Short mmCIF file of C-alpha atoms and ligand atoms in Angstrom, two decimals:
data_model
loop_
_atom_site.label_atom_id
_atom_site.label_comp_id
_atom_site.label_asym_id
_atom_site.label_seq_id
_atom_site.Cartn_x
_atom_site.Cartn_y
_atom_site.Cartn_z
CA UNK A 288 6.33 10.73 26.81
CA UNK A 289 8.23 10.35 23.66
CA UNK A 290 10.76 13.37 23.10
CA UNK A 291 10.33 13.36 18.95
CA UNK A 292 12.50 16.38 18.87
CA UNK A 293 15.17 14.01 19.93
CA UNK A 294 15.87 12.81 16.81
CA UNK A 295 19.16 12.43 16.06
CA UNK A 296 20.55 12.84 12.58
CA UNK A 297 24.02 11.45 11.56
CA UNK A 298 24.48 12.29 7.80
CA UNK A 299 25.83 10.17 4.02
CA UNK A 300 29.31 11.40 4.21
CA UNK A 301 28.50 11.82 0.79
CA UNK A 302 24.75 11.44 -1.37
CA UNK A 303 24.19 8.75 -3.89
CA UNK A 304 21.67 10.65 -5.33
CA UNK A 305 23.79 11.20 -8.75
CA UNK A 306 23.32 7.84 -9.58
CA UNK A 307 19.58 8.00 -9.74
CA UNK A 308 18.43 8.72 -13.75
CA UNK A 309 15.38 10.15 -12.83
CA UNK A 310 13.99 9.51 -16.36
CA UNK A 311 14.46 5.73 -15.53
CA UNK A 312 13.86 4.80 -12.22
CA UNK A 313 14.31 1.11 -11.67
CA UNK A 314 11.08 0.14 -9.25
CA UNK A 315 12.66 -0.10 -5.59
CA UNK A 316 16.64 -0.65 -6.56
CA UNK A 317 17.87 2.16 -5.17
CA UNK A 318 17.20 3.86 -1.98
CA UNK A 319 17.54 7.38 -0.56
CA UNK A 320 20.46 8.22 1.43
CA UNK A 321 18.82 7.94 5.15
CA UNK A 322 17.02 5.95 7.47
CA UNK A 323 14.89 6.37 10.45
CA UNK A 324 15.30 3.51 13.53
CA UNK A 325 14.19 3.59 16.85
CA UNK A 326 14.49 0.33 19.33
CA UNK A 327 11.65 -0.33 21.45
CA UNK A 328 12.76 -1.48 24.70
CA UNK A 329 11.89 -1.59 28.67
CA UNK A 330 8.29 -0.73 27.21
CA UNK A 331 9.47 2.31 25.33
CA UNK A 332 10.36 3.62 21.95
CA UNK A 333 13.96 5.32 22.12
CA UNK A 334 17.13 6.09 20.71
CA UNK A 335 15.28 7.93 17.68
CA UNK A 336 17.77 8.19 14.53
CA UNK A 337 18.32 8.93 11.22
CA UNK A 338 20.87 7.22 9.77
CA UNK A 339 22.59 6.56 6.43
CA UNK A 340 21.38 3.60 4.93
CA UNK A 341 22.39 0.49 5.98
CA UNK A 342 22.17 -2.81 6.54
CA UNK A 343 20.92 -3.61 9.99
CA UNK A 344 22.48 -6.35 12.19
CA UNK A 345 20.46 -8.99 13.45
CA UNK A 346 20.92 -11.95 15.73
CA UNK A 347 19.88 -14.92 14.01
CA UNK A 348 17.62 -16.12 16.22
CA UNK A 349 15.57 -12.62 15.46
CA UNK A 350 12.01 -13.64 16.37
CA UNK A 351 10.60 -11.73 13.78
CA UNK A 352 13.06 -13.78 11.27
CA UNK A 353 11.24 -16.78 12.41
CA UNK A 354 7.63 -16.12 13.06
CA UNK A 355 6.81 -13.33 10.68
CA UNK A 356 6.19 -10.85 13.99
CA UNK A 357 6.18 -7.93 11.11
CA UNK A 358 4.07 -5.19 10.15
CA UNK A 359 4.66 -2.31 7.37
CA UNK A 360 2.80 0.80 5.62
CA UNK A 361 3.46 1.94 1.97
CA UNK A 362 2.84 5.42 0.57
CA UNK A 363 4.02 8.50 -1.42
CA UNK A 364 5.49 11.76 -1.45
CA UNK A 365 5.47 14.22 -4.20
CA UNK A 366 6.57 17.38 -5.41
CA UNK A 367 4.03 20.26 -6.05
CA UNK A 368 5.23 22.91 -8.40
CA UNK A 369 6.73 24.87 -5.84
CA UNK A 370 9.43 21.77 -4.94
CA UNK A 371 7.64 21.68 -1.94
CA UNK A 372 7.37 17.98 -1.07
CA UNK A 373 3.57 16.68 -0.01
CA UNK A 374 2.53 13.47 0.99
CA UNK A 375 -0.85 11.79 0.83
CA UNK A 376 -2.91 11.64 3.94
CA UNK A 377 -0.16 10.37 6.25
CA UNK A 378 -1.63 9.77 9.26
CA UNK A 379 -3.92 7.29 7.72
CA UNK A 380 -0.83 5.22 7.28
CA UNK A 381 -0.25 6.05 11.24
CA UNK A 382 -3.71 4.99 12.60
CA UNK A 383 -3.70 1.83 9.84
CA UNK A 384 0.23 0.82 11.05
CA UNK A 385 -1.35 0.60 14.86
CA UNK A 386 -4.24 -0.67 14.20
CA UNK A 387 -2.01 -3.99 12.29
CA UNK A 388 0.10 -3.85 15.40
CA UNK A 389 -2.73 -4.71 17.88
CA UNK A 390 -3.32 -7.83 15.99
CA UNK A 391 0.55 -8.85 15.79
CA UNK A 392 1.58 -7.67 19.69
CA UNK A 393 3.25 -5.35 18.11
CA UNK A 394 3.41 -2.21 20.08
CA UNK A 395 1.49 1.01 19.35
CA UNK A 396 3.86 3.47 17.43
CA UNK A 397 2.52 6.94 18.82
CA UNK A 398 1.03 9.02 15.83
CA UNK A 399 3.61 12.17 16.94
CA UNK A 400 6.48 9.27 16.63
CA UNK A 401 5.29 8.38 13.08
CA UNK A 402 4.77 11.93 12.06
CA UNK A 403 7.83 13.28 13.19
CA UNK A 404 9.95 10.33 12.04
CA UNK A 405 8.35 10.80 8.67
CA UNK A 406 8.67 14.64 8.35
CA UNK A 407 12.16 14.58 9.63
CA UNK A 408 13.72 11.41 7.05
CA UNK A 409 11.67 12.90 4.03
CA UNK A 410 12.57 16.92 4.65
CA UNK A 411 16.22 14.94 4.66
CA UNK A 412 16.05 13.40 2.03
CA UNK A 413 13.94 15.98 -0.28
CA UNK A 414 15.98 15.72 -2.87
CA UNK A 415 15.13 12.05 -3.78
CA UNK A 416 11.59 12.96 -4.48
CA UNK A 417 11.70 13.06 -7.85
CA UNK A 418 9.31 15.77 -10.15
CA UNK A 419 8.64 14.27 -13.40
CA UNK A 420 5.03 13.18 -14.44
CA UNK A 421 4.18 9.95 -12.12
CA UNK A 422 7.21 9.52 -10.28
CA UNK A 423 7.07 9.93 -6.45
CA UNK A 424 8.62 9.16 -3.39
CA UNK A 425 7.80 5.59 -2.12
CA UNK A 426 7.66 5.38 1.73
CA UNK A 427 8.05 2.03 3.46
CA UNK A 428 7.60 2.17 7.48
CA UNK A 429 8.19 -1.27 8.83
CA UNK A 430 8.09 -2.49 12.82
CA UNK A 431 9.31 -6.08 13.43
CA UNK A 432 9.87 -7.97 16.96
CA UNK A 433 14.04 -8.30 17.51
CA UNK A 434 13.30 -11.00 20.66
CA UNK A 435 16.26 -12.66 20.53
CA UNK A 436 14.39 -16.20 21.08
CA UNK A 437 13.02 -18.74 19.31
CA UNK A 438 10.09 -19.95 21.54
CA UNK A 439 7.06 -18.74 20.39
CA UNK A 440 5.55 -15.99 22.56
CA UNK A 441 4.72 -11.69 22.08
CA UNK A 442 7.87 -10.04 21.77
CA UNK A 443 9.46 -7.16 23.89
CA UNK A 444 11.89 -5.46 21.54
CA UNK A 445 11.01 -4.45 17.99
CA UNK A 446 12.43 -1.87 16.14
CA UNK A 447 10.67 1.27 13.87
CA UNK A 448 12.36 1.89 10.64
CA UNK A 449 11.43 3.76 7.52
CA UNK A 450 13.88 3.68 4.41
CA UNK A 451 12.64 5.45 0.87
CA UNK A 452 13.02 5.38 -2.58
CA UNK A 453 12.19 7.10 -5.79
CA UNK A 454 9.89 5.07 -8.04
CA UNK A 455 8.98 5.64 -11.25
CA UNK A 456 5.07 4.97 -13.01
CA UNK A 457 4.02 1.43 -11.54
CA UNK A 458 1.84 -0.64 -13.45
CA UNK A 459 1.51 1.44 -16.69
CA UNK A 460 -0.13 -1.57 -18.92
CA UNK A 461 -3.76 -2.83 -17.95
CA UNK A 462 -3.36 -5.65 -15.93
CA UNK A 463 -5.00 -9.40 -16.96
CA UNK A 464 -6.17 -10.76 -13.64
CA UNK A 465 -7.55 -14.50 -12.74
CA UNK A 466 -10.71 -14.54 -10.10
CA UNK A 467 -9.15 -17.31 -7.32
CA UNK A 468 -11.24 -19.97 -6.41
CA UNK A 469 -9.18 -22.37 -4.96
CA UNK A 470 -6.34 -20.70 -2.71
CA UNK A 471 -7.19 -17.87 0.33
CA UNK A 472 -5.19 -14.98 1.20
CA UNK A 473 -7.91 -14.06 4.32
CA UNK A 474 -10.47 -15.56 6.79
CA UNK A 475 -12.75 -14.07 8.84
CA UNK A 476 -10.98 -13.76 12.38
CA UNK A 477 -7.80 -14.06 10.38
CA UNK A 478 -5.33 -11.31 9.50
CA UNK A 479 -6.22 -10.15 6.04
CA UNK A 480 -6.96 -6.56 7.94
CA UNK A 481 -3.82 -6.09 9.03
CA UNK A 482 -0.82 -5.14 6.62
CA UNK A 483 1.15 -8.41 8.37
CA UNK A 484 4.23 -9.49 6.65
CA UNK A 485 2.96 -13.13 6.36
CA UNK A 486 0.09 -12.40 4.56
CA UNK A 487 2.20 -10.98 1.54
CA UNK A 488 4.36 -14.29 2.05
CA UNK A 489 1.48 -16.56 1.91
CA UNK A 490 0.23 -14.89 -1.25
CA UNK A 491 3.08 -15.35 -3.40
CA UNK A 492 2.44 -19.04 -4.69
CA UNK A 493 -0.63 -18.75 -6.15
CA UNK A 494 0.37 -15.35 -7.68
CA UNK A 495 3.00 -17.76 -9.02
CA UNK A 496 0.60 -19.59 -10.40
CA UNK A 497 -1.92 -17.54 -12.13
CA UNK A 498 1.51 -16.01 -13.99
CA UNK A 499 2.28 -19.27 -15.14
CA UNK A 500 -1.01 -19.20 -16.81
CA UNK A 501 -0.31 -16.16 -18.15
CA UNK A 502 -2.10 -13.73 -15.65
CA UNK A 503 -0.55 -10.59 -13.73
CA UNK A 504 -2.89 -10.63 -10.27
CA UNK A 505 -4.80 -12.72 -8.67
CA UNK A 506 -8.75 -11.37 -7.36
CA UNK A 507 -9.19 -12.93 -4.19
CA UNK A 508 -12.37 -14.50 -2.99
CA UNK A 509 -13.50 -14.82 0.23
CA UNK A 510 -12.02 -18.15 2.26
CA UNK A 511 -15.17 -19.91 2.96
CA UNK A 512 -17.22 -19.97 0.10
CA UNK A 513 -15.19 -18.36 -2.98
CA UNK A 514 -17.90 -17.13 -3.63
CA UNK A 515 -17.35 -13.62 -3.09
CA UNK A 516 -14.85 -10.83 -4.80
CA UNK A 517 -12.24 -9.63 -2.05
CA UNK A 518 -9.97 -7.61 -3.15
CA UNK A 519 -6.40 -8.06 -5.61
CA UNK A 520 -2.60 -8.32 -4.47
CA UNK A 521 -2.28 -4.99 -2.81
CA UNK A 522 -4.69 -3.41 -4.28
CA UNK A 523 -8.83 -3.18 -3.62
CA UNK A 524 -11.09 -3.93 -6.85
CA UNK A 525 -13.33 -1.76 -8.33
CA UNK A 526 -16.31 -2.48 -10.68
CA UNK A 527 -18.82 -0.31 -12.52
CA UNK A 528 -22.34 -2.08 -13.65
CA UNK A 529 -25.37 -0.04 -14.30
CA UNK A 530 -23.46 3.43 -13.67
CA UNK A 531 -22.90 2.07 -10.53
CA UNK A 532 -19.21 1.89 -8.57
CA UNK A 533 -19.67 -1.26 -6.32
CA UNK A 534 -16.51 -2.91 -4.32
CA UNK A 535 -15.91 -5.45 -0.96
CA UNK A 536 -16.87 -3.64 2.24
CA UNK A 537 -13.69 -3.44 4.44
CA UNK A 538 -14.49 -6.08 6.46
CA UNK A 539 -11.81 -7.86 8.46
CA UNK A 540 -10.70 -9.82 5.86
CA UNK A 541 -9.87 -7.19 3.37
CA UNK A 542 -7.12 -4.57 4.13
CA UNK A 543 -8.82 -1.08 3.43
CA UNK A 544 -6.76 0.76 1.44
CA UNK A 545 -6.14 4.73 1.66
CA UNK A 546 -6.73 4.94 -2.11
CA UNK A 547 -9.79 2.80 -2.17
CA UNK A 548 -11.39 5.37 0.83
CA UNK A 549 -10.47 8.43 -1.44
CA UNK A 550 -11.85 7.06 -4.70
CA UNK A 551 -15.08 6.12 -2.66
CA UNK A 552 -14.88 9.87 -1.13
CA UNK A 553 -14.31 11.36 -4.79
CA UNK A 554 -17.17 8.88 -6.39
CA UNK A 555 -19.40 10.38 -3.79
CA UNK A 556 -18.52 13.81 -4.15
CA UNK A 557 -19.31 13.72 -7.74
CA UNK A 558 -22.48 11.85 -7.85
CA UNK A 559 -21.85 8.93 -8.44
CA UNK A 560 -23.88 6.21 -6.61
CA UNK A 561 -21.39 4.00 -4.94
CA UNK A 562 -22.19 0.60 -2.96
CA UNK A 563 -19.96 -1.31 -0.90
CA UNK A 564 -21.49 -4.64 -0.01
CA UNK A 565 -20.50 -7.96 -0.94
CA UNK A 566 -19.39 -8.53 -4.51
CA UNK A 567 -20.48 -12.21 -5.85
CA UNK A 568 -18.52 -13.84 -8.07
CA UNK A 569 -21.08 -14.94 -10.05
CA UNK A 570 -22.61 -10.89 -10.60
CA UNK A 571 -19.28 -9.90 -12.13
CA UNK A 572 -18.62 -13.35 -13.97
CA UNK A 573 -22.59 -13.02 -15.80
CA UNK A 574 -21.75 -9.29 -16.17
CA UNK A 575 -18.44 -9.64 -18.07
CA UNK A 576 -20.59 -12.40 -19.89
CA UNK A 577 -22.77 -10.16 -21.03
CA UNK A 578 -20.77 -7.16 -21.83
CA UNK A 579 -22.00 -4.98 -19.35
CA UNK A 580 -18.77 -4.32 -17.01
CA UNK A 581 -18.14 -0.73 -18.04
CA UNK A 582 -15.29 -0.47 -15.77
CA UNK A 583 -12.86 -2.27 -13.33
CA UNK A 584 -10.28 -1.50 -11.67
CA UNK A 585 -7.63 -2.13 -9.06
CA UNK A 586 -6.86 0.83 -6.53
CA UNK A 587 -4.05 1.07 -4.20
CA UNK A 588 -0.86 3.37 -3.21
CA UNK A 589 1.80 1.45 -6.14
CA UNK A 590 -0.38 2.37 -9.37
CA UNK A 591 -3.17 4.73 -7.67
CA UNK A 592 -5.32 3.32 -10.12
CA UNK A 593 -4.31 -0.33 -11.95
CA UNK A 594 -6.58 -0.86 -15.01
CA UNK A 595 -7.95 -4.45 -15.46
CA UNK A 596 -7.62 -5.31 -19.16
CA UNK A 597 -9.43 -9.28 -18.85
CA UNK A 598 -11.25 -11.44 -16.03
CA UNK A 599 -10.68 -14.70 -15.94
CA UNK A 600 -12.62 -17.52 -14.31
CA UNK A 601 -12.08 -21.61 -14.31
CA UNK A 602 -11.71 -21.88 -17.70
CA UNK A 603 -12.78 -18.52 -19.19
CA UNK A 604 -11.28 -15.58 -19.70
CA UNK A 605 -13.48 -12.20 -20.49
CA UNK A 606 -12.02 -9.38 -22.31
CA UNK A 607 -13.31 -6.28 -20.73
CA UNK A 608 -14.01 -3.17 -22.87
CA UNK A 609 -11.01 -0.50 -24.25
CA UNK A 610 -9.61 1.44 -21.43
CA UNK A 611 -9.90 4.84 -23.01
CA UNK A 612 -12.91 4.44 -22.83
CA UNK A 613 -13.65 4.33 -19.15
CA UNK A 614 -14.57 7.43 -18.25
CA UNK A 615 -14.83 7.39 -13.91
CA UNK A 616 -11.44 5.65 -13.39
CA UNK A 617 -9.48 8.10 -15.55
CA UNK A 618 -10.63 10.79 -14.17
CA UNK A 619 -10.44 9.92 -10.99
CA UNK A 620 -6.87 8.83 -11.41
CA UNK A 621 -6.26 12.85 -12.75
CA UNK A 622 -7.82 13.85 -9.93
CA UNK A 623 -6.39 11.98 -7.31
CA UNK A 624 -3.19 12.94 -8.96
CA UNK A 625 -3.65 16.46 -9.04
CA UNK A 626 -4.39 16.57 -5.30
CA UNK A 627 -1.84 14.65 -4.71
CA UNK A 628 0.88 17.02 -6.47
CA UNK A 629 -1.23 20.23 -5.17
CA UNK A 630 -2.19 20.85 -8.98
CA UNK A 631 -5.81 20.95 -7.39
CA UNK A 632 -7.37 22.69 -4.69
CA UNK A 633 -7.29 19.89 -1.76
CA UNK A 634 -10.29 20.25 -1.21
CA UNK A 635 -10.63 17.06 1.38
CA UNK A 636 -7.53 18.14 2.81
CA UNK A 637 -5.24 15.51 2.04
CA UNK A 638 -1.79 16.69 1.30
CA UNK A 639 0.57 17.24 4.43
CA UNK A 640 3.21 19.47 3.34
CA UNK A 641 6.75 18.41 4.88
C1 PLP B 1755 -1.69 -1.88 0.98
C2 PLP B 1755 -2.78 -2.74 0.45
C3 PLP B 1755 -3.89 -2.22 -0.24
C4 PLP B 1755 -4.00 -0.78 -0.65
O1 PLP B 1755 -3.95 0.14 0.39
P1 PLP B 1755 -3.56 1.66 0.07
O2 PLP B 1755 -3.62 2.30 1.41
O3 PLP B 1755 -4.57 2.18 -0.86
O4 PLP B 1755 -2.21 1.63 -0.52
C5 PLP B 1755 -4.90 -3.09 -0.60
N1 PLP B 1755 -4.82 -4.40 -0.33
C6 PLP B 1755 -3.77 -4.94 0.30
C7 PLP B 1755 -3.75 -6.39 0.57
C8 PLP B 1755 -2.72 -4.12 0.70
O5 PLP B 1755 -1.65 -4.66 1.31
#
């Protein structure tokens, strides 16, 4: 049994917080004041700490350093009107985090561990969540193998950390986005599941890429045919045809996002008929021929909801209609919003107050 009330806390001599300008928060520059670690060792997680943030020192034959043995989770705090700091459905982030550790031989970070860890650092650090209109707190948990060894084998010392920072909005312009036909980011029995530091790694040159012809994201396609819509960078896709919200079922090759399960749970709780079954390439390229996408969307923790302003595919590229005019995703976007800030009755029950 873990002892989570056996966290110790050695305090900033001193906050940085006054050189935050919280009208202009530069996306992931500068981090709160703390940090949680704990060391797994001799098959346990100990030494639980918060501690000003640091660098961490690391022998360089880390085996994380060389093999990628290296999961994380990503999510947000806010304030409600009160000051009162919520986040947004944490312990999905917990059962997710474990559930990419089984596939890496990573071990299981107890739920308790995660929740304390997280109450503890952000209740610490409450002053960093910033209040104004769509800034938040971003949360980064992270567990990586610290094997000292370079063969290749499961590792049997990791460590748990969690730094923070305030963001700012994320995203704020639609996004132009190029349907990928050629490179994979997931396979089935692969890792696309699992929020694995390699697959963000291996994703990066083709991003590269589409932005040197002139796109923002990439829409993944499935690894053995291409001929199926996966999901974006970090983010799941969205479409609406026929009134109709369709997106990739979260099979094992798509990571299934927090945001995309409470847009799905909001669609549904408002009527809307929603499928999730496989998305061809060809449906949404004849679509945006025609005219007919009415919306789509990315949805993920960074820009809750990330507008996509054109599809492109080989060599054309379809303008989708005026944002303003998509009715589902900006409402759901206020909504989620609301809930998330406690503006809204949480009616799912959502928000975990810190
Ligand atoms: C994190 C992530 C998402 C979105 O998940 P959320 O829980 O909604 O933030 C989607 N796709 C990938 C590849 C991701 O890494």
């Amino acid at each position: 049994m873990i002892d989570t009330a056996a966290i110790k806390i050695n305090r900033v001599a001193q906050s940085s917080i006054h050189e935050l300008d919280v009208e202009n928060i530069p996306f992931a520059k500068i981090y709160s004041d703390h940090m949680f670690i704990a060391d797994y060792r001799d098959g346990e997680w100990r030494d639980l700490r918060i501690e000003p943030y640091q660098p961490l020192a690391l022998s360089p034959a880390t085996s994380a350093i060389h093999y990628g043995i290296s999961i994380f989770e990503g999510m947000k705090g806010y304030k409600n009107a009160d000051g009162e700091v919520l986040l947004f459905r944490p312990e999905q982030n917990a059962r997710r985090l474990n559930v990419s550790a089984e596939r890496m031989c990573i071990p299981e970070v107890p739920e308790s561990l995660f929740m304390d860890a997280l109450t503890e650092l952000v209740r610490l650090d409450s002053q960093w969540v910033p209040n104004h209109p769509g800034t938040s707190l971003y949360i980064r948990p992270c567990v990586f193998a610290t094997d000292e060894y370079i063969g290749i084998k499961p590792s049997e010392n990791f460590k748990f950390i969690i730094i923070t920072c305030p963001v700012g909005a994320y995203y704020s312009k639609p996004v132009n986005v190029k349907i990928e036909t050629h490179f994979s980011r997931a396979f089935e029995g692969g890792t696309g599941y699992a929020k694995a530091a390699g697959n963000y790694a291996a994703s990066l040159y083709p991003a590269k890429l589409a932005q040197q012809e002139g796109y923002d994201q990439l829409i993944w396609t499935d690894g053995k045919t291409h001929q199926y819509i996966e999901e974006s960078g970090t983010m799941n896709v969205m479409f609406i045809i026929n009134d109709t919200l369709v997106t990739a079922p979260a099979s094992g090759t798509i990571l299934k996002g927090i945001t995309r399960d409470s847009v799905l749970t909001i669609a549904r709780d408002w009527g809307m008929v929603v499928e999730e079954r496989p998305v061809a390439v060809k449906e949404i390229v004849e679509a945006a021929r025609r005219g007919e996408i009415q919306e789509a969307f990315g949805v993920g923790t960074a820009a809750t909801i990330a507008q996509i302003a054109s599809i492109g595919f080989e060599d054309e590229r379809f303008q989708l209609n005026d944002v303003k005019t998509r009715e589902f995703s900006n409402k759901v976007l206020v909504e989620l919003d609301n809930i998330k800030t406690g503006k809204v009755e949480d009616r799912f029950g959502w928000t975990y107050k810190v």
